[in-house]
């Protein structure tokens, strides 16, 4: 049924593409999915690219089911078909990680900044739009809940919250450098365009540069584009060079000239902060399921040649005896990453771990999470080869506390020996205003101390992928251990839905933590749909489209906090 709907939309688009967009915008408004300005902004900014991709796709030859699965969850997974990656050299026979120096430094991990320069204290914090704490044309004169000056659980961060966070960091860490795993603009994606994102990004990077005395190594998030999510490929056409030029200019305050030049190509670069150590910053928006440009040719598994570039960088690092961190925004373990691309990336990780790749760092989910990559064969501690650290968001959007991480990193192996997450309790924001105080930034937990209580670890050993596997084993057998993780996942806001063995959430979550590639994840695609046999709905919709589908209720613990899922409260 989903494929049929795509075929109909494709056929209609050849007669008049605007008819498809107008119908989608009308349905969104008429069925009160969102207010009219949100519906129209999303449909007319995102829709043209999706319609163009549908027109180029072979919908009845597999492309239709692929799109329906990856975007809507309406069809079963189509299986990984991406083939085999070619490597310049075979993996060394005795590929082992180096020894540790015993000396550690502090590294700051920021992610999902999402600071809103239009945030207005006193505005409605419980509004009828995806992003609140702003003045809209139909905002009530008397808000139901006034936005504090420091933030709210239904809003992105006000500028002052980000500034205060940066002021706090030196009190708890002597930071050598920072990584920023993407997403600077706010979540008003129905309004985002080239002009708005450039302005927001320029201001945000200046704020970071003013607040952090050390270098920051950023990545490109899906919100960096305007319209959001849409990163054209060489084959698709479309202009995104303006973004890469703008980012190159913003990042030039931290990056060397050769890295700045690479950013101008497609937003990726490599840099060496210290001898024997290299950071590879990837533009993973070319695996993002809501980058609709990617559906025009689903057999182009590496649409920008970035994976080939990654292999070349890792091979050079192997030849030079360097250790590598890979940083990006959308993680290859997340269901938001296309399965074919993720499978290719997973082959690369297996080839260059554990002797070259020391750690991987991503963002995007807003939650405090991790994921484990394994070698070929069984998923056990002995076969675990790399950890994907997923950084907590600065934004409290939605129902989580703002936070950041400090890593204790060995200066030879470049492995993480501890991960400390700091948060501020957003439920106290009104009190901060009333008393003239500031956010109560504090250590939420140390991964080594908190999880080491359940999975003991020697003092001279890093938080390795094998140890993290042991932590997930403790989650399986010890409900208290898992509940600690679930609390930390939401940064101790205690606003996440219940997750335990009885409702199936714990089993699914543990499976996802062990998913080094998106096809291994146990969570279903979030935009699931089901047939609607409601006669009233069918009668109210003369197009017949709404009578085919309505969104199935998602599992409450699976809520997306970024992208279209957040916009439609899915």
mmCIF file with all atom_site columns, N, CA and C in Angstrom, residues 461-496:
data_model
loop_
_atom_site.group_PDB
_atom_site.id
_atom_site.type_symbol
_atom_site.label_atom_id
_atom_site.label_alt_id
_atom_site.label_comp_id
_atom_site.label_asym_id
_atom_site.label_entity_id
_atom_site.label_seq_id
_atom_site.pdbx_PDB_ins_code
_atom_site.Cartn_x
_atom_site.Cartn_y
_atom_site.Cartn_z
_atom_site.occupancy
_atom_site.B_iso_or_equiv
_atom_site.pdbx_formal_charge
_atom_site.auth_seq_id
_atom_site.auth_comp_id
_atom_site.auth_asym_id
_atom_site.auth_atom_id
_atom_site.pdbx_PDB_model_num
ATOM 1   N N  . UNK A 1 461 ? 43.373 -0.123 32.995 1.00 0.00 ? 461 UNK A N  1
ATOM 2   C CA . UNK A 1 461 ? 42.708 -0.490 31.754 1.00 0.00 ? 461 UNK A CA 1
ATOM 3   C C  . UNK A 1 461 ? 41.712 0.589  31.320 1.00 0.00 ? 461 UNK A C  1
ATOM 4   N N  . UNK A 1 462 ? 41.591 0.845  30.013 1.00 0.00 ? 462 UNK A N  1
ATOM 5   C CA . UNK A 1 462 ? 40.638 1.843  29.524 1.00 0.00 ? 462 UNK A CA 1
ATOM 6   C C  . UNK A 1 462 ? 39.218 1.293  29.513 1.00 0.00 ? 462 UNK A C  1
ATOM 7   N N  . UNK A 1 463 ? 38.267 2.174  29.226 1.00 0.00 ? 463 UNK A N  1
ATOM 8   C CA . UNK A 1 463 ? 36.877 1.749  29.060 1.00 0.00 ? 463 UNK A CA 1
ATOM 9   C C  . UNK A 1 463 ? 36.733 1.193  27.639 1.00 0.00 ? 463 UNK A C  1
ATOM 10  N N  . UNK A 1 464 ? 37.214 -0.017 27.473 1.00 0.00 ? 464 UNK A N  1
ATOM 11  C CA . UNK A 1 464 ? 37.297 -0.639 26.154 1.00 0.00 ? 464 UNK A CA 1
ATOM 12  C C  . UNK A 1 464 ? 35.940 -1.138 25.688 1.00 0.00 ? 464 UNK A C  1
ATOM 13  N N  . UNK A 1 465 ? 35.882 -1.480 24.411 1.00 0.00 ? 465 UNK A N  1
ATOM 14  C CA . UNK A 1 465 ? 34.649 -2.053 23.868 1.00 0.00 ? 465 UNK A CA 1
ATOM 15  C C  . UNK A 1 465 ? 34.302 -3.363 24.580 1.00 0.00 ? 465 UNK A C  1
ATOM 16  N N  . UNK A 1 466 ? 35.325 -4.153 24.919 1.00 0.00 ? 466 UNK A N  1
ATOM 17  C CA . UNK A 1 466 ? 35.084 -5.400 25.655 1.00 0.00 ? 466 UNK A CA 1
ATOM 18  C C  . UNK A 1 466 ? 34.480 -5.138 27.015 1.00 0.00 ? 466 UNK A C  1
ATOM 19  N N  . UNK A 1 467 ? 34.986 -4.101 27.705 1.00 0.00 ? 467 UNK A N  1
ATOM 20  C CA . UNK A 1 467 ? 34.406 -3.761 29.004 1.00 0.00 ? 467 UNK A CA 1
ATOM 21  C C  . UNK A 1 467 ? 32.964 -3.287 28.849 1.00 0.00 ? 467 UNK A C  1
ATOM 22  N N  . UNK A 1 468 ? 32.703 -2.476 27.830 1.00 0.00 ? 468 UNK A N  1
ATOM 23  C CA . UNK A 1 468 ? 31.330 -2.027 27.628 1.00 0.00 ? 468 UNK A CA 1
ATOM 24  C C  . UNK A 1 468 ? 30.399 -3.208 27.328 1.00 0.00 ? 468 UNK A C  1
ATOM 25  N N  . UNK A 1 469 ? 30.910 -4.225 26.630 1.00 0.00 ? 469 UNK A N  1
ATOM 26  C CA . UNK A 1 469 ? 30.077 -5.411 26.436 1.00 0.00 ? 469 UNK A CA 1
ATOM 27  C C  . UNK A 1 469 ? 29.742 -6.045 27.793 1.00 0.00 ? 469 UNK A C  1
ATOM 28  N N  . UNK A 1 470 ? 30.730 -6.111 28.683 1.00 0.00 ? 470 UNK A N  1
ATOM 29  C CA . UNK A 1 470 ? 30.472 -6.665 30.013 1.00 0.00 ? 470 UNK A CA 1
ATOM 30  C C  . UNK A 1 470 ? 29.432 -5.822 30.762 1.00 0.00 ? 470 UNK A C  1
ATOM 31  N N  . UNK A 1 471 ? 29.466 -4.515 30.534 1.00 0.00 ? 471 UNK A N  1
ATOM 32  C CA . UNK A 1 471 ? 28.458 -3.649 31.155 1.00 0.00 ? 471 UNK A CA 1
ATOM 33  C C  . UNK A 1 471 ? 27.070 -4.013 30.648 1.00 0.00 ? 471 UNK A C  1
ATOM 34  N N  . UNK A 1 472 ? 26.939 -4.233 29.339 1.00 0.00 ? 472 UNK A N  1
ATOM 35  C CA . UNK A 1 472 ? 25.621 -4.611 28.806 1.00 0.00 ? 472 UNK A CA 1
ATOM 36  C C  . UNK A 1 472 ? 25.188 -5.975 29.325 1.00 0.00 ? 472 UNK A C  1
ATOM 37  N N  . UNK A 1 473 ? 26.145 -6.864 29.584 1.00 0.00 ? 473 UNK A N  1
ATOM 38  C CA . UNK A 1 473 ? 25.796 -8.165 30.184 1.00 0.00 ? 473 UNK A CA 1
ATOM 39  C C  . UNK A 1 473 ? 25.241 -7.968 31.592 1.00 0.00 ? 473 UNK A C  1
ATOM 40  N N  . UNK A 1 474 ? 25.822 -7.004 32.322 1.00 0.00 ? 474 UNK A N  1
ATOM 41  C CA . UNK A 1 474 ? 25.293 -6.684 33.648 1.00 0.00 ? 474 UNK A CA 1
ATOM 42  C C  . UNK A 1 474 ? 23.879 -6.119 33.544 1.00 0.00 ? 474 UNK A C  1
ATOM 43  N N  . UNK A 1 475 ? 23.626 -5.337 32.498 1.00 0.00 ? 475 UNK A N  1
ATOM 44  C CA . UNK A 1 475 ? 22.277 -4.825 32.292 1.00 0.00 ? 475 UNK A CA 1
ATOM 45  C C  . UNK A 1 475 ? 21.269 -5.966 32.140 1.00 0.00 ? 475 UNK A C  1
ATOM 46  N N  . UNK A 1 476 ? 21.697 -7.056 31.486 1.00 0.00 ? 476 UNK A N  1
ATOM 47  C CA . UNK A 1 476 ? 20.796 -8.190 31.246 1.00 0.00 ? 476 UNK A CA 1
ATOM 48  C C  . UNK A 1 476 ? 20.424 -8.915 32.530 1.00 0.00 ? 476 UNK A C  1
ATOM 49  N N  . UNK A 1 477 ? 21.343 -8.964 33.473 1.00 0.00 ? 477 UNK A N  1
ATOM 50  C CA . UNK A 1 477 ? 21.141 -9.786 34.677 1.00 0.00 ? 477 UNK A CA 1
ATOM 51  C C  . UNK A 1 477 ? 20.814 -8.972 35.926 1.00 0.00 ? 477 UNK A C  1
ATOM 52  N N  . UNK A 1 478 ? 21.072 -7.666 35.868 1.00 0.00 ? 478 UNK A N  1
ATOM 53  C CA . UNK A 1 478 ? 20.900 -6.841 37.061 1.00 0.00 ? 478 UNK A CA 1
ATOM 54  C C  . UNK A 1 478 ? 19.999 -5.656 36.724 1.00 0.00 ? 478 UNK A C  1
ATOM 55  N N  . UNK A 1 479 ? 18.724 -5.712 37.083 1.00 0.00 ? 479 UNK A N  1
ATOM 56  C CA . UNK A 1 479 ? 17.804 -4.610 36.761 1.00 0.00 ? 479 UNK A CA 1
ATOM 57  C C  . UNK A 1 479 ? 18.263 -3.264 37.308 1.00 0.00 ? 479 UNK A C  1
ATOM 58  N N  . UNK A 1 480 ? 18.922 -3.262 38.465 1.00 0.00 ? 480 UNK A N  1
ATOM 59  C CA . UNK A 1 480 ? 19.384 -1.990 39.041 1.00 0.00 ? 480 UNK A CA 1
ATOM 60  C C  . UNK A 1 480 ? 20.441 -1.350 38.151 1.00 0.00 ? 480 UNK A C  1
ATOM 61  N N  . UNK A 1 481 ? 21.311 -2.170 37.566 1.00 0.00 ? 481 UNK A N  1
ATOM 62  C CA . UNK A 1 481 ? 22.341 -1.645 36.664 1.00 0.00 ? 481 UNK A CA 1
ATOM 63  C C  . UNK A 1 481 ? 21.687 -1.014 35.443 1.00 0.00 ? 481 UNK A C  1
ATOM 64  N N  . UNK A 1 482 ? 20.690 -1.692 34.881 1.00 0.00 ? 482 UNK A N  1
ATOM 65  C CA . UNK A 1 482 ? 20.030 -1.143 33.701 1.00 0.00 ? 482 UNK A CA 1
ATOM 66  C C  . UNK A 1 482 ? 19.285 0.134  34.038 1.00 0.00 ? 482 UNK A C  1
ATOM 67  N N  . UNK A 1 483 ? 18.645 0.205  35.185 1.00 0.00 ? 483 UNK A N  1
ATOM 68  C CA . UNK A 1 483 ? 17.914 1.418  35.553 1.00 0.00 ? 483 UNK A CA 1
ATOM 69  C C  . UNK A 1 483 ? 18.860 2.591  35.762 1.00 0.00 ? 483 UNK A C  1
ATOM 70  N N  . UNK A 1 484 ? 20.084 2.325  36.225 1.00 0.00 ? 484 UNK A N  1
ATOM 71  C CA . UNK A 1 484 ? 21.082 3.390  36.283 1.00 0.00 ? 484 UNK A CA 1
ATOM 72  C C  . UNK A 1 484 ? 21.342 3.934  34.880 1.00 0.00 ? 484 UNK A C  1
ATOM 73  N N  . UNK A 1 485 ? 21.533 3.022  33.924 1.00 0.00 ? 485 UNK A N  1
ATOM 74  C CA . UNK A 1 485 ? 21.761 3.455  32.542 1.00 0.00 ? 485 UNK A CA 1
ATOM 75  C C  . UNK A 1 485 ? 20.578 4.263  32.026 1.00 0.00 ? 485 UNK A C  1
ATOM 76  N N  . UNK A 1 486 ? 19.374 3.802  32.295 1.00 0.00 ? 486 UNK A N  1
ATOM 77  C CA . UNK A 1 486 ? 18.189 4.478  31.751 1.00 0.00 ? 486 UNK A CA 1
ATOM 78  C C  . UNK A 1 486 ? 18.063 5.884  32.336 1.00 0.00 ? 486 UNK A C  1
ATOM 79  N N  . UNK A 1 487 ? 18.405 6.041  33.620 1.00 0.00 ? 487 UNK A N  1
ATOM 80  C CA . UNK A 1 487 ? 18.388 7.366  34.227 1.00 0.00 ? 487 UNK A CA 1
ATOM 81  C C  . UNK A 1 487 ? 19.443 8.261  33.577 1.00 0.00 ? 487 UNK A C  1
ATOM 82  N N  . UNK A 1 488 ? 20.643 7.731  33.387 1.00 0.00 ? 488 UNK A N  1
ATOM 83  C CA . UNK A 1 488 ? 21.723 8.519  32.788 1.00 0.00 ? 488 UNK A CA 1
ATOM 84  C C  . UNK A 1 488 ? 21.440 8.825  31.315 1.00 0.00 ? 488 UNK A C  1
ATOM 85  N N  . UNK A 1 489 ? 20.737 7.941  30.634 1.00 0.00 ? 489 UNK A N  1
ATOM 86  C CA . UNK A 1 489 ? 20.411 8.176  29.219 1.00 0.00 ? 489 UNK A CA 1
ATOM 87  C C  . UNK A 1 489 ? 19.644 9.479  29.052 1.00 0.00 ? 489 UNK A C  1
ATOM 88  N N  . UNK A 1 490 ? 18.726 9.765  29.953 1.00 0.00 ? 490 UNK A N  1
ATOM 89  C CA . UNK A 1 490 ? 17.960 11.007 29.920 1.00 0.00 ? 490 UNK A CA 1
ATOM 90  C C  . UNK A 1 490 ? 18.588 12.120 30.727 1.00 0.00 ? 490 UNK A C  1
ATOM 91  N N  . UNK A 1 491 ? 19.849 11.939 31.119 1.00 0.00 ? 491 UNK A N  1
ATOM 92  C CA . UNK A 1 491 ? 20.614 12.933 31.872 1.00 0.00 ? 491 UNK A CA 1
ATOM 93  C C  . UNK A 1 491 ? 19.910 13.322 33.174 1.00 0.00 ? 491 UNK A C  1
ATOM 94  N N  . UNK A 1 492 ? 19.363 12.282 33.817 1.00 0.00 ? 492 UNK A N  1
ATOM 95  C CA . UNK A 1 492 ? 18.755 12.402 35.155 1.00 0.00 ? 492 UNK A CA 1
ATOM 96  C C  . UNK A 1 492 ? 17.610 13.397 35.231 1.00 0.00 ? 492 UNK A C  1
ATOM 97  N N  . UNK A 1 493 ? 16.961 13.649 34.098 1.00 0.00 ? 493 UNK A N  1
ATOM 98  C CA . UNK A 1 493 ? 15.747 14.469 34.132 1.00 0.00 ? 493 UNK A CA 1
ATOM 99  C C  . UNK A 1 493 ? 14.565 13.665 34.658 1.00 0.00 ? 493 UNK A C  1
ATOM 100 N N  . UNK A 1 494 ? 14.689 12.345 34.593 1.00 0.00 ? 494 UNK A N  1
ATOM 101 C CA . UNK A 1 494 ? 13.631 11.444 35.066 1.00 0.00 ? 494 UNK A CA 1
ATOM 102 C C  . UNK A 1 494 ? 12.298 11.710 34.388 1.00 0.00 ? 494 UNK A C  1
ATOM 103 N N  . UNK A 1 495 ? 12.369 11.970 33.080 1.00 0.00 ? 495 UNK A N  1
ATOM 104 C CA . UNK A 1 495 ? 11.166 12.239 32.295 1.00 0.00 ? 495 UNK A CA 1
ATOM 105 C C  . UNK A 1 495 ? 11.002 11.236 31.155 1.00 0.00 ? 495 UNK A C  1
ATOM 106 N N  . UNK A 1 496 ? 11.869 10.224 31.078 1.00 0.00 ? 496 UNK A N  1
ATOM 107 C CA . UNK A 1 496 ? 11.728 9.212  30.036 1.00 0.00 ? 496 UNK A CA 1
ATOM 108 C C  . UNK A 1 496 ? 10.660 8.205  30.428 1.00 0.00 ? 496 UNK A C  1
#
